[in-house]
Short mmCIF file of C-alpha atoms and ligand atoms in Angstrom, two decimals:
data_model
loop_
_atom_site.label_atom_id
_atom_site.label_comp_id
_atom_site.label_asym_id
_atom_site.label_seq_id
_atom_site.Cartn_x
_atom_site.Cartn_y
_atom_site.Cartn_z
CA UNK A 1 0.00 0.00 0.00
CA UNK A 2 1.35 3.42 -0.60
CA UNK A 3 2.33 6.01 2.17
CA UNK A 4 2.75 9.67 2.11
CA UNK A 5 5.81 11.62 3.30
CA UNK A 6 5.50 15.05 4.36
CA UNK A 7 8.71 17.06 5.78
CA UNK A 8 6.95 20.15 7.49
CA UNK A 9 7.41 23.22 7.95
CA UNK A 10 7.36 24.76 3.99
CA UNK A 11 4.98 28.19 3.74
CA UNK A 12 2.45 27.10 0.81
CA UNK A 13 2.35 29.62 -1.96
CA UNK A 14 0.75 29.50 -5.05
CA UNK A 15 -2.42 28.36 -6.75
CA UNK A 16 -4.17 25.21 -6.53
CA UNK A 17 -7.34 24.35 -9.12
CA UNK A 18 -9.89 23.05 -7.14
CA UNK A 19 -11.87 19.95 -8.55
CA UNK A 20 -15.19 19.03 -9.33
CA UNK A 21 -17.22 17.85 -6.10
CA UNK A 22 -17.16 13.84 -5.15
CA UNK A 23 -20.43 14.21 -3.16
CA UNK A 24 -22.17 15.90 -6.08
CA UNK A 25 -20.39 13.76 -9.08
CA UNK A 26 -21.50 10.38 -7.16
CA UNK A 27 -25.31 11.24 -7.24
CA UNK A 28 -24.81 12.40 -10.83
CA UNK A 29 -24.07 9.41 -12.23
CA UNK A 30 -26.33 7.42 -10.69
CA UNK A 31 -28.85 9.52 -12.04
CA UNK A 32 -28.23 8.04 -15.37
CA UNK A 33 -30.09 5.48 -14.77
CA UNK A 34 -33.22 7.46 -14.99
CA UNK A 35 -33.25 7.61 -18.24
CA UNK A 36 -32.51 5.65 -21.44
CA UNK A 37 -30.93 8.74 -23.27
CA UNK A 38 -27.43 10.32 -22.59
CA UNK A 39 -26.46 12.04 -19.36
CA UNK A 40 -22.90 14.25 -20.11
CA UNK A 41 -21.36 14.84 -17.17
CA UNK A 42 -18.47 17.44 -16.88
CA UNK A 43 -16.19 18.88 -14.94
CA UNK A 44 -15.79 14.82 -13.22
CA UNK A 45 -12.96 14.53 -10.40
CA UNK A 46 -10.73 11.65 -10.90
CA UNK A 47 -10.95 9.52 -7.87
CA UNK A 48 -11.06 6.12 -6.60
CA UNK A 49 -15.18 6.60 -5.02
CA UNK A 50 -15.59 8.03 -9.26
CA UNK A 51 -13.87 4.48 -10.61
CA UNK A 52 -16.44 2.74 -7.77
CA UNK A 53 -19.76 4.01 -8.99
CA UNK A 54 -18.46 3.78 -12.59
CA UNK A 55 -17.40 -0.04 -11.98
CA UNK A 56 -21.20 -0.50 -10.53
CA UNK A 57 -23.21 1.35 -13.43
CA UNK A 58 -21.46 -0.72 -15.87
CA UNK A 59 -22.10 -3.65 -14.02
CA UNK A 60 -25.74 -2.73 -13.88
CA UNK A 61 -25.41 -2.16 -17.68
CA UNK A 62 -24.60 1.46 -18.18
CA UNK A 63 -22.52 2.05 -21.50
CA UNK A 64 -20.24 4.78 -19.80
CA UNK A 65 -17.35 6.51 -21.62
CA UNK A 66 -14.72 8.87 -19.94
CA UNK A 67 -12.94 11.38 -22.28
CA UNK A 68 -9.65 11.30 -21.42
CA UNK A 69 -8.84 14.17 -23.87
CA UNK A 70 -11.57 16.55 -22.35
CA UNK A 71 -9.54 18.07 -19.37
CA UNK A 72 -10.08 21.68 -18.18
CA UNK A 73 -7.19 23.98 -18.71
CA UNK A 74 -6.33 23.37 -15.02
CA UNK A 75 -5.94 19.41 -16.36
CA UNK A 76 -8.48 18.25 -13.95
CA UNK A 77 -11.73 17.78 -14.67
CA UNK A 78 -13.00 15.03 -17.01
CA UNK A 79 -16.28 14.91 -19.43
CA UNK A 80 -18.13 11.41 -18.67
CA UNK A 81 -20.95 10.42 -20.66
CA UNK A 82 -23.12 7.97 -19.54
CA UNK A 83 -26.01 6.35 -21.22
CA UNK A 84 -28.46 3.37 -19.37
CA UNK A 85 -30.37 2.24 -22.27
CA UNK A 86 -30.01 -1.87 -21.91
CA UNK A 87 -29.70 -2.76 -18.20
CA UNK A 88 -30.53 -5.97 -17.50
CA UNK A 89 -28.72 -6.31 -13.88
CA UNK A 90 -30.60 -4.81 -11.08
CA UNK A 91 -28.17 -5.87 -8.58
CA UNK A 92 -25.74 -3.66 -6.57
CA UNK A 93 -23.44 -6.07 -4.94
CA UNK A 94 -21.58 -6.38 -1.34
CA UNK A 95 -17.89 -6.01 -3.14
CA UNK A 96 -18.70 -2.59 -4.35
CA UNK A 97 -21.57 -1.32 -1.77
CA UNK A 98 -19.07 -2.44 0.77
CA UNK A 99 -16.16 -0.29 -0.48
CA UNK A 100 -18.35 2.62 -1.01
CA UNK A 101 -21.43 3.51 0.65
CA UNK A 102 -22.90 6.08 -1.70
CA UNK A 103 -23.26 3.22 -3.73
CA UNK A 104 -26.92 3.20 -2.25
CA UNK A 105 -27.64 6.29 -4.41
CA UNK A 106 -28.85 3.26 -7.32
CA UNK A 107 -31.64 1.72 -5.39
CA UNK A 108 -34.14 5.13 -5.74
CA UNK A 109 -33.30 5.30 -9.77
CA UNK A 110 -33.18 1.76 -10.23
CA UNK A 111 -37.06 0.94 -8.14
CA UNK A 112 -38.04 4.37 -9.88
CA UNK A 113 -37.22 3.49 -13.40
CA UNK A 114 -37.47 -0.97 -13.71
CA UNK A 115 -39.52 -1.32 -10.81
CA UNK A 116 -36.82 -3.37 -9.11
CA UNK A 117 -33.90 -3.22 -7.27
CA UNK A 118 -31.70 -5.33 -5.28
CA UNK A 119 -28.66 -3.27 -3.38
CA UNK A 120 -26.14 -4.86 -0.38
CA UNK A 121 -26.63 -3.40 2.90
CA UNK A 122 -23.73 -1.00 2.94
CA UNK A 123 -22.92 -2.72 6.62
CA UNK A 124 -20.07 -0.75 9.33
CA UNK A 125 -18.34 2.12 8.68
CA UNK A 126 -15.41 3.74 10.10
CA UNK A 127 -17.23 7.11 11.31
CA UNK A 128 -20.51 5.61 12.81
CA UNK A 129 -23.53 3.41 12.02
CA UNK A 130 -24.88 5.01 9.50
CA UNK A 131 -28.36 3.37 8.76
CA UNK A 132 -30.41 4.17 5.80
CA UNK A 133 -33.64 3.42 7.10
CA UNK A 134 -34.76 6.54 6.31
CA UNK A 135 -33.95 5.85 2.56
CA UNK A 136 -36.22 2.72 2.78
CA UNK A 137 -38.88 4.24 5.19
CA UNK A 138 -39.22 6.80 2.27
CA UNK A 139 -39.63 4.38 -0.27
CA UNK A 140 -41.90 2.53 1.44
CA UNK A 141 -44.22 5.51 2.01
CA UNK A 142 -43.94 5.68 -2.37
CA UNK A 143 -45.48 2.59 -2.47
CA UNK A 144 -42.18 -0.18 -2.29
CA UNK A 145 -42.04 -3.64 -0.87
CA UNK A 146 -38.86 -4.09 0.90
CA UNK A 147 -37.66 -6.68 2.61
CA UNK A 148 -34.05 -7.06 4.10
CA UNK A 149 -32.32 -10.74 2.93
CA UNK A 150 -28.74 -12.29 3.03
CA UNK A 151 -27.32 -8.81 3.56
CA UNK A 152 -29.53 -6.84 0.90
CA UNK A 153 -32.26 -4.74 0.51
CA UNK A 154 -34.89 -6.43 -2.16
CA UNK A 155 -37.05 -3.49 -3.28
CA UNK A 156 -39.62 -4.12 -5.53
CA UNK A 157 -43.32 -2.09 -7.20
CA UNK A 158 -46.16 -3.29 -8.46
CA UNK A 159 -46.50 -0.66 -11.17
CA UNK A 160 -44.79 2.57 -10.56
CA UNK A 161 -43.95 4.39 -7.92
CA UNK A 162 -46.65 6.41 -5.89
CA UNK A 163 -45.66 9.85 -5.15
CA UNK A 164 -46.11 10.82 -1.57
CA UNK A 165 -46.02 13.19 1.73
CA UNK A 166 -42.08 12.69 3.22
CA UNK A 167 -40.98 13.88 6.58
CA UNK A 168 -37.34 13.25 7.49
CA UNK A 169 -36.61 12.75 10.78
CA UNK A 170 -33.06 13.34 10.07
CA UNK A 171 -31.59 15.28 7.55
CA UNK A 172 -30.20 13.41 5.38
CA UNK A 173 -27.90 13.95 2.25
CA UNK A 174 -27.97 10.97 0.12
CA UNK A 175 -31.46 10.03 1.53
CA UNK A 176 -32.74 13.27 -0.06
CA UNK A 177 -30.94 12.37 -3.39
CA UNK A 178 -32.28 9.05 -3.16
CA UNK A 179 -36.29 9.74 -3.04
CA UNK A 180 -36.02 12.95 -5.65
CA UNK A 181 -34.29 10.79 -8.09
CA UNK A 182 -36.88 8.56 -7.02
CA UNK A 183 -39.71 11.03 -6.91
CA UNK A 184 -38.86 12.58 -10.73
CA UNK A 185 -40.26 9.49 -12.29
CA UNK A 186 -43.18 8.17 -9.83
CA UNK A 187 -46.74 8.64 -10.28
CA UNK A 188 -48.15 11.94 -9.02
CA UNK A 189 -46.50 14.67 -6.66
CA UNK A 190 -43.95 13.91 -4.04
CA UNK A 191 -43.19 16.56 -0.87
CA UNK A 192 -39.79 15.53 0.94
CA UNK A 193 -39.92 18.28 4.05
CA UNK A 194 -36.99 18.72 6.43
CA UNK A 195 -34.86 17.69 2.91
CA UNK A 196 -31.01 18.27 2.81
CA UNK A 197 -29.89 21.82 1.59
CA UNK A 198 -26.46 21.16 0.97
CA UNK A 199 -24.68 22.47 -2.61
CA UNK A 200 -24.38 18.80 -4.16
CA UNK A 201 -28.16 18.22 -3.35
CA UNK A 202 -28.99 21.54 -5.67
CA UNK A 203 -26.63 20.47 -7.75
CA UNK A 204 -28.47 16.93 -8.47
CA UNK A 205 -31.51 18.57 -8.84
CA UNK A 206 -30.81 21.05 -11.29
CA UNK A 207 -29.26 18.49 -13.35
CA UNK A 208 -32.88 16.74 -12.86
CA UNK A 209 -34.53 19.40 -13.89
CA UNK A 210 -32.48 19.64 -17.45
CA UNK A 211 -33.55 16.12 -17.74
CA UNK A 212 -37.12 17.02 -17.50
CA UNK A 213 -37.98 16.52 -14.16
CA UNK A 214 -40.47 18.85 -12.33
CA UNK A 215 -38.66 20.32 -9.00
CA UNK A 216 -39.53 23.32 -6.95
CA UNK A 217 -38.07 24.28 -3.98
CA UNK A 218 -34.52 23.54 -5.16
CA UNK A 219 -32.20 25.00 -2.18
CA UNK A 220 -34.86 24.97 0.19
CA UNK A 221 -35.58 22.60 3.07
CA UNK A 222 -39.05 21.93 1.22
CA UNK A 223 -38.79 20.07 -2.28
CA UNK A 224 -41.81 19.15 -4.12
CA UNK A 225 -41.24 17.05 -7.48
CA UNK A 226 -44.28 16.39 -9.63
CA UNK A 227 -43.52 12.88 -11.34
CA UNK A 228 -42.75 12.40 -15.33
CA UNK A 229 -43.34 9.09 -17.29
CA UNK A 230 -39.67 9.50 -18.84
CA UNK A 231 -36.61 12.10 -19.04
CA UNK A 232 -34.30 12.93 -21.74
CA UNK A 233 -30.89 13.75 -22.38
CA UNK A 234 -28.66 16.50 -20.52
CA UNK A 235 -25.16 17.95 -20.15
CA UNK A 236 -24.07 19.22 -16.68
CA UNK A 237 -20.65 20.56 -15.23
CA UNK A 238 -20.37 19.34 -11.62
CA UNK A 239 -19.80 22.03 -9.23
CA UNK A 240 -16.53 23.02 -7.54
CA UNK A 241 -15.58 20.58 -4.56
CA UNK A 242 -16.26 22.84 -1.65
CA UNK A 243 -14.73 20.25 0.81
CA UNK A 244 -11.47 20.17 -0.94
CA UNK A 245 -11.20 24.07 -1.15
CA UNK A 246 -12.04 23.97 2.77
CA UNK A 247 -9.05 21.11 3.13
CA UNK A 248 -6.44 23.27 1.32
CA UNK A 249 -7.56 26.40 2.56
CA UNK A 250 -6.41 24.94 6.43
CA UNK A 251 -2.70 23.86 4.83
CA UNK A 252 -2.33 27.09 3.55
CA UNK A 253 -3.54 28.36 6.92
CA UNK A 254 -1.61 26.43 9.23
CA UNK A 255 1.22 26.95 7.31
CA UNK A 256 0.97 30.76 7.11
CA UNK A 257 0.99 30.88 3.81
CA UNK A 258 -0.97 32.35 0.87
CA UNK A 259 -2.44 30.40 -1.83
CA UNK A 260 -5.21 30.81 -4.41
CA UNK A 261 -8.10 28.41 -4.97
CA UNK A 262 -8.75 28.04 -8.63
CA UNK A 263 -12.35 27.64 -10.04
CA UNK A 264 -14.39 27.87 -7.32
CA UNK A 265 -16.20 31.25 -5.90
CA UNK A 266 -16.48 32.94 -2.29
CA UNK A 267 -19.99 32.03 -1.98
CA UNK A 268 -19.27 27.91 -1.99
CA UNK A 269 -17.17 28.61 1.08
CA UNK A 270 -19.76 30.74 2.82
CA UNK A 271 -20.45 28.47 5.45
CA UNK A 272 -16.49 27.87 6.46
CA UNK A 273 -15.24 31.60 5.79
CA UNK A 274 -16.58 32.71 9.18
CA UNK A 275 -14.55 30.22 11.59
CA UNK A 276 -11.68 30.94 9.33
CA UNK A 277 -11.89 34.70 9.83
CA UNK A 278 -12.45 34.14 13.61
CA UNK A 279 -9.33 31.80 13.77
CA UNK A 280 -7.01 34.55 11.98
CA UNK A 281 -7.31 33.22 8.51
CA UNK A 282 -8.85 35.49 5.44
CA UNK A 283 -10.36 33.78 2.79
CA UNK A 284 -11.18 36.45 0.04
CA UNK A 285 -12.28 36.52 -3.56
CA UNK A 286 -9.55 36.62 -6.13
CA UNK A 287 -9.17 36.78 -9.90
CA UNK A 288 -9.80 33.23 -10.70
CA UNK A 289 -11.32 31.96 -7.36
CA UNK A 290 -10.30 33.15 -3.21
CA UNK A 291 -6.80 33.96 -2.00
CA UNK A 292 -7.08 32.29 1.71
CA UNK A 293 -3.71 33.71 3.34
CA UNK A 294 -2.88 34.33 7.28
CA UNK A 295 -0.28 36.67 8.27
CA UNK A 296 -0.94 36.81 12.27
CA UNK A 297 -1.19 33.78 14.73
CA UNK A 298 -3.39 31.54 14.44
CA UNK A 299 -6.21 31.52 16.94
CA UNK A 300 -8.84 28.53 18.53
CA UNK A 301 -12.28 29.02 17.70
CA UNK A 302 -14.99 26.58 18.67
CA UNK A 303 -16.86 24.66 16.36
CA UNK A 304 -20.07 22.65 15.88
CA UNK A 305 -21.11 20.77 12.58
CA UNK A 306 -24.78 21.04 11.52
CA UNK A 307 -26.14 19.73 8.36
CA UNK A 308 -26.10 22.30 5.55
CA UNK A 309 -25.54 25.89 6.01
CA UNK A 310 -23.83 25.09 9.07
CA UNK A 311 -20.33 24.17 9.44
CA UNK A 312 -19.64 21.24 7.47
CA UNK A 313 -18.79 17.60 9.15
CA UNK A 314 -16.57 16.91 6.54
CA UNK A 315 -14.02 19.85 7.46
CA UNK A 316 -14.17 18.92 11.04
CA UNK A 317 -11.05 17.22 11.20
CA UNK A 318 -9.51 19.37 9.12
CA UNK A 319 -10.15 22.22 11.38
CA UNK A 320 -8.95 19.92 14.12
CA UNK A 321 -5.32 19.84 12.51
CA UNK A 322 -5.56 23.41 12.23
CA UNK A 323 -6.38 24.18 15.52
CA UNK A 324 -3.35 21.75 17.18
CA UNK A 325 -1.23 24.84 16.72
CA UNK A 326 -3.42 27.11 17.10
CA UNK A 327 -3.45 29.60 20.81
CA UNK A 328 -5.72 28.88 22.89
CA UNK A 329 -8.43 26.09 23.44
CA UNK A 330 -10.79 24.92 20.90
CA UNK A 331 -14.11 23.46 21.43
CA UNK A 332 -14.92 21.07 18.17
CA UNK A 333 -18.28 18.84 19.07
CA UNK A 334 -19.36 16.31 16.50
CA UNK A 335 -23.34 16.37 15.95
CA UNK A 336 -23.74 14.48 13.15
CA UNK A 337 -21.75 11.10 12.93
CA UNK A 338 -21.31 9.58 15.97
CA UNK A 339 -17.87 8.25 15.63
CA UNK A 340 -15.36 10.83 13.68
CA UNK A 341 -13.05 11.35 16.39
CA UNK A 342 -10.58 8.93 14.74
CA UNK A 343 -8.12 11.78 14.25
CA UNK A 344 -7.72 12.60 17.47
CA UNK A 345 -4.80 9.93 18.44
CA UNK A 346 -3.28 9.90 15.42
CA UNK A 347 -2.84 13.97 16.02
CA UNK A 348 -1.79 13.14 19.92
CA UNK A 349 0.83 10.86 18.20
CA UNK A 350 2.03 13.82 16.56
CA UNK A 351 2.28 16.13 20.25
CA UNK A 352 -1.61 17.27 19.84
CA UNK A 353 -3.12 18.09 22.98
CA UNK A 354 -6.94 17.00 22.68
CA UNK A 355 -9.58 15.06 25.12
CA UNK A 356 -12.56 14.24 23.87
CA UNK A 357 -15.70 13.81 25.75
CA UNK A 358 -18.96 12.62 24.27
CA UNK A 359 -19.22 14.46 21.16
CA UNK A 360 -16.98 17.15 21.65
CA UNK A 361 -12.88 17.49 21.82
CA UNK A 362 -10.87 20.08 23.42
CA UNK A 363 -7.73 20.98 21.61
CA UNK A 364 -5.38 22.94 23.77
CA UNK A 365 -3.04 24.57 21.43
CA UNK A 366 0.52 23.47 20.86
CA UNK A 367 3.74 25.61 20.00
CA UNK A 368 4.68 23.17 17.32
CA UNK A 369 3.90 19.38 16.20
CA UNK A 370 6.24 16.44 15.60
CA UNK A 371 6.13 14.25 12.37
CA UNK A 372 5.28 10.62 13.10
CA UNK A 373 4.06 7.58 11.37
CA UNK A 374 0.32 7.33 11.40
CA UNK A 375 -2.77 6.29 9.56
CA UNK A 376 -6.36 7.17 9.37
CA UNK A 377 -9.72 5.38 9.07
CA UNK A 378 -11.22 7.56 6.72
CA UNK A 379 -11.22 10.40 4.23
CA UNK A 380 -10.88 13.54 6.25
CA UNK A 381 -9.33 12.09 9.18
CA UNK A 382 -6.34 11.02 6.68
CA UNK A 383 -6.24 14.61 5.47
CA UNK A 384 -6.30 16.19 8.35
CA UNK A 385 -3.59 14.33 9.29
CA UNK A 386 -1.48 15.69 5.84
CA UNK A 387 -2.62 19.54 7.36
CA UNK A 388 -1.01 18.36 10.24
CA UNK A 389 2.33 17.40 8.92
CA UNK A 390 2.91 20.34 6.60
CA UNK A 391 3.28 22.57 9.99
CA UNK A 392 5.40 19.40 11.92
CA UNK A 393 9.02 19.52 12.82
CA UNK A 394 10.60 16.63 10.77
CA UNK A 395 9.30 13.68 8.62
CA UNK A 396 5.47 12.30 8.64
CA UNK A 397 4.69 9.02 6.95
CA UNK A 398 0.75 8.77 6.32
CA UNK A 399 0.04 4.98 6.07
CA UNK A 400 -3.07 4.06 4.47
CA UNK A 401 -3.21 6.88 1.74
CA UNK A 402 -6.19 5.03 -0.60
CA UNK A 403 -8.51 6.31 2.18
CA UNK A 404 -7.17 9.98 0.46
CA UNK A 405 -7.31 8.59 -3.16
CA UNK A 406 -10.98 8.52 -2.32
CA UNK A 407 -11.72 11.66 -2.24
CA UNK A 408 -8.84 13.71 -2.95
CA UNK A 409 -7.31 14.23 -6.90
CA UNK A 410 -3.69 14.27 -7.14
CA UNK A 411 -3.39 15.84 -3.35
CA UNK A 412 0.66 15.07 -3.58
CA UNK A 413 1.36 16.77 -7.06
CA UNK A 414 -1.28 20.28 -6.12
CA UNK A 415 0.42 20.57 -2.34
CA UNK A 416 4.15 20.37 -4.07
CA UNK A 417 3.15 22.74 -6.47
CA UNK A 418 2.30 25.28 -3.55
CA UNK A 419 5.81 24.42 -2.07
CA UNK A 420 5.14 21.48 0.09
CA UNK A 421 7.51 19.21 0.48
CA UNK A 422 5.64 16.01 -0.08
CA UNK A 423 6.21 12.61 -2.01
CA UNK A 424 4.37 9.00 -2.56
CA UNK A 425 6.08 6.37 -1.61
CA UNK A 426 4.93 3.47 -3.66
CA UNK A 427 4.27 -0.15 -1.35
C1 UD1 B 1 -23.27 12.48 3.00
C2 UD1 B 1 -21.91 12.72 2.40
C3 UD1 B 1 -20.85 12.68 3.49
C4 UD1 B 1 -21.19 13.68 4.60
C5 UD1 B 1 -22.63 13.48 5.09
C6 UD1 B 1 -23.07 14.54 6.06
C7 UD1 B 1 -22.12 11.84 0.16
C8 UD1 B 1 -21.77 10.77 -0.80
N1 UD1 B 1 -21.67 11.67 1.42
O1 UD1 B 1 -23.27 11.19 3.59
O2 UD1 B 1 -19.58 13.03 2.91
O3 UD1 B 1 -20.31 13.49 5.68
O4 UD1 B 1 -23.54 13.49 3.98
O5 UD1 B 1 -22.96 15.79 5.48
O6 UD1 B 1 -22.75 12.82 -0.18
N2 UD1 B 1 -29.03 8.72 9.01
C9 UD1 B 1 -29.92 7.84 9.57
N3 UD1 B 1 -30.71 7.10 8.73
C10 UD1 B 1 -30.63 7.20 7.38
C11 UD1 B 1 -29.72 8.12 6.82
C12 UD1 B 1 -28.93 8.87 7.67
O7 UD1 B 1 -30.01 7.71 10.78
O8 UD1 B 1 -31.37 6.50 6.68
C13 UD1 B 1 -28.16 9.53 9.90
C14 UD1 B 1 -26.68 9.20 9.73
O9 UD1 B 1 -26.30 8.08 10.50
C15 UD1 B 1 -26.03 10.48 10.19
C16 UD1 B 1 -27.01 11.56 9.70
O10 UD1 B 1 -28.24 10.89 9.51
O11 UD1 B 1 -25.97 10.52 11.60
C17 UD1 B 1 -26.62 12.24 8.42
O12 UD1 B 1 -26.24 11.29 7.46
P1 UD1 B 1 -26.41 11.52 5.90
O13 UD1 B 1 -26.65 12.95 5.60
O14 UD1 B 1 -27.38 10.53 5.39
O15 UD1 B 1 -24.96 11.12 5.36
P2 UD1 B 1 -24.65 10.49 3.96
O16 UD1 B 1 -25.70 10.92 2.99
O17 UD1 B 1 -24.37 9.04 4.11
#
């Protein structure tokens, strides 16, 4: 398995192009299979989750061609078209589901369109339980028969799907994806209240409605979706991967340095800027994107994620490795996954001072961290260890690094580029 090695302690500088979002390109896909004509999908990060829920649409039957000649002038970003006119395989199976849990994001699509759909029970995760019985107590309400076998979920419709009155308890993000995709082609109108709000969710529903789908309420907590018998063809350019602008705007931060964020615009970061302002670090539009640069110390700010506009879950452990060095104490309290603390000893190994109680961690600040070997459990825990070692004294080796080929394009080759001293080490 490949590591990463990071000698801290270089000032980024320069300009990284951010890349299309994972958690919007993932539900874009699968939306292909709403429709027998071609879905063109732009602007499509290369990552490992990408190759996952491309391996599973062709499995399912999905002719699926990536352009490998159709990169943005940045050279990231690829054009994928994707067209689900034969599939003959309603069956979403344990070795990919297992690998990648979006992977669920088939089974409202694939009951929608064929009436049928049998998807693995995505099973433990590194950052919590993660259910999706709200996915299948929605479906249910739309008229499916579901019943839970040998580790999957075998949905099935007499008919089509009935649309219906939805009420998350939670909010939910790939839950809300699920039902519209599910909603756009069922039988009447469909209201999914207390819905998901974040960018990628607007973003898969504008693509919807280009394929003919009736949505109001796009961006609102409130979505109503009138059902069509059929959609037709689109092209869409995925939106800007807020996550990864947030992840590189705390290595520029905690390195003091000043970088600028290619391709994506203020307003994507609107629900980060504030904590970064409040922990000494300006992030401020700039001629092809935001300059994020810090000039004074660094500061602890406390921190709670929320679902969508709040402060994302996904940056909290990137914030975490910001505020290790940071003066001061922190306050960082988890609300939304119930286990995505895994940073936290992997940081101590690196001379982190954090406790964590319940849901929350105290991070006392630190004059300076110590490079170490280490490895993460998931996505942003493995980044936030790489934020982490770009302010250490000495040598980190990050074990485990195809947790960050998830969800992270070329991270190695658009730190160095900044000045980072960084390398892969191939197993
Ligand atoms: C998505 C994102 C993930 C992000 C998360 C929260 C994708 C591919 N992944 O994950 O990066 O961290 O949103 O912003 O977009 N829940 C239930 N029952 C359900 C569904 C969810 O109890 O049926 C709970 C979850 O356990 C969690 C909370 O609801 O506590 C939110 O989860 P959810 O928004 O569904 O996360 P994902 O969509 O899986």
């Amino acid at each position: 398995m490949d590591k990463i090695r990071i000698r801290g302690g270089k000032r980024l500088e320069g300009i990284i192009p951010v890349s299309g979002a994972k958690n919007a390109a993932l539900p874009l896909m699968a939306a292909s299979l709403l429709t027998d004509s071609k879905l063109t999908l732009s602007n499509i990060p290369y990552l490992a989750d990408v190759i996952t829920m491309a391996n599973l649409l062709v499995q399912h039957g999905v002719a699926l061609h990536m352009d490998e000649k159709s990169l943005d002038p940045s050279g990231f970003g690829r054009t994928l078209t994707l067209q689900a006119a034969k599939i003959e395989n309603f069956t979403a199976p344990y070795e990919l589901v297992r690998t990648m849990r979006a992977s669920v994001l088939v089974l409202g699509p694939l009951l929608a369109r064929f009436a049928q759909a049998k998807v693995s029970l995505p099973g433990g995760c590194a950052i919590g339980t993660r259910p999706i019985d709200l996915h299948l107590k929605a479906l249910e309400q739309m008229g499916a028969l579901i019943e839970l076998a040998d580790g999957y979920i075998h949905a099935f419709v007499k008919g089509r799907l009935q649309g219906a009155d939805i009420a998350f308890d939670k909010v939910t993000v790939t839950g809300t994806e699920n039902i519209m995709m599910a909603a756009v082609l069922a039988e009447g109108k469909t209201t999914i209240r207390n819905a998901a709000r974040e960018p990628e969710v607007v973003d898969l529903a504008e693509c919807l409605v280009k394929m003919g789908a009736h949505i109001e309420g796009i961006g609102s907590d409130t979505l109503t979706i009138v059902g069509v018998k059929s959609l037709r063809d689109a092209s869409h350019r995925v939106i800007a991967d807020r996550i990864e602008a947030g992840t590189y705007a705390a290595a520029a931060a905690i390195t003091g340095g000043d970088i600028e964020l290619s391709g994506i615009d203020l307003k994507a970061l609107s629900n980060v800027i504030e904590k970064f302002a409040e922990a000494g670090v300006l992030i401020e539009a700039s001629a092809n994107g935001v300059r994020v640069s810090r000039k004074n110390g660094l500061h602890g700010v406390d921190i709670m994620t929320q679902p969508y506009p709040g402060f994302p879950t996904d940056m909290q452990a990137q914030m975490m490795g910001l505020m290790t060095i940071a003066d001061g104490a922190s306050m960082i309290t988890e609300t939304i996954f119930e286990n995505r603390f895994m940073h936290v000893p992997e940081l101590s190994r690196m001379g982190a001072k954090i406790n964590v109680h319940g849901s929350s961690a105290v991070v006392r600040g630190v004059e300076r961290l110590a490079g170490a070997e280490v490895m993460a459990t998931d996505l942003r825990a493995s980044v936030s260890l790489v934020i982490a070692a770009l302010a250490a004294k000495g040598d980190t080796l990050i074990n485990r690094v195809y947790h960050l080929d998830r969800g992270y394009e070329r991270l190695e080759d658009k730190l160095a580029a900044c000045g980072a001293e960084i390398e892969r080490v191939k197993a």
